[in-house]
């Protein structure tokens, strides 16, 4: 038995919550994954996992072995990354979770430069607004906006993105141009945006100095995609509050007009996050550094 391989397979079974997901993540046949874990248990002469038809759970011995083995695997990865040319020329696959808007407007246009810099890397983007389980879905890192709720993740703050509240010129001709929050609250419609993580409709959050206001505008259109909300506003369907970088191309084209400009939402913090039990490999390190550099250079972001 290749004990190091068995150790890595066991760790992936634990992290993904089952043999099938681990086999998929490792690109191995499921029977091979099962046999390696069984051989590891036979070698150690302890049961590491309790198996059910739906998932696996660590035994007390398994939990202790997992904790120590993941530390050992991380140290081995660090050793490998520190010798040869792995640190200078990282290689392998990197899975990144990101929203569709960030992927389309920030990451993908600049990705050719990153891949030219690191030709042995392969980047897989998981695109969507759903909050994924980084460990269970075998994702190396994610780019997330807002305050972080999952304290088990390691986070690097990379930027703060400003908001803008706007509507189309046609909508403003029909409903008037509001200059204060009170104006907005009287007779205006918003574009309803359904938040993926909570299932609630987003509010308009306005700030001026130390003043903070929250408005709930009635809506005739409800969407669950941030870019769709901007398109709906361009079509004259209501007021939208969105990140400045998303609205600016439409503002420049005359399709949207900023309103209540003296009241803006507090900037939205953005982080690159990854699991604590995932060693910051050379390939992940260079990607995180590149993303931080990319956001720092963007005209509508503020450096963290």
C-alpha angles and dihedrals in degrees: 000000000000096000095192091052091047089051092052092047092049091051092051092049089054094046095047095042098235149037096253095054091045091051091050093048092048094042090234132130111265093235089057091053091049093048093050093052091046090050090050091052091048091050093050092038092224135100109248100179138037107215127208131172091262108035147343129253131198120250117220089261090046093052092052092047092047093052094051096039094052090053089051093048090050091052091050091050090050090050092051092047092051097056134061115005098311092109093048097038109026117191140192140057124319120194115203129183115210139155118264092244095053090045094050099040106030116013106037097048090054099036095091089066092051093049091047088054092048107029095173094060125095117200121204114192119205100201125198145083095258115111104240129205100247094200099039094044093044094239117159097208144342136212109226135179126214134030112325118246099182106081092185091073127089108231135195114194107223107171150341117237120206124226130227129196114214149150137194120275089241092055091048092050089055099041105024130251111279117215099178136038089251089058090051093050092056116074101335130123127214132209104252112230118191111215111228096212097050108019089232129125112254119246129220107255115199129185135184116173106310093343118105125187133179121202130190108199120193112250136205094190126050122191135172098209124078094215091050089055090056092048090049090053090050087055090058097252097131150299119316131195109203142149112289096237090058095049100039098081089053092045090052090050092051094245095114133034125201115239136189085021094173088062116062134163119254109269114269114240117225126203139183105225133190135169119276091232092055111090113229094249123197092258093050092045094054091046093051091048091048093050091050089050091047094053092044090057096045112109095225101046132082118222114250 
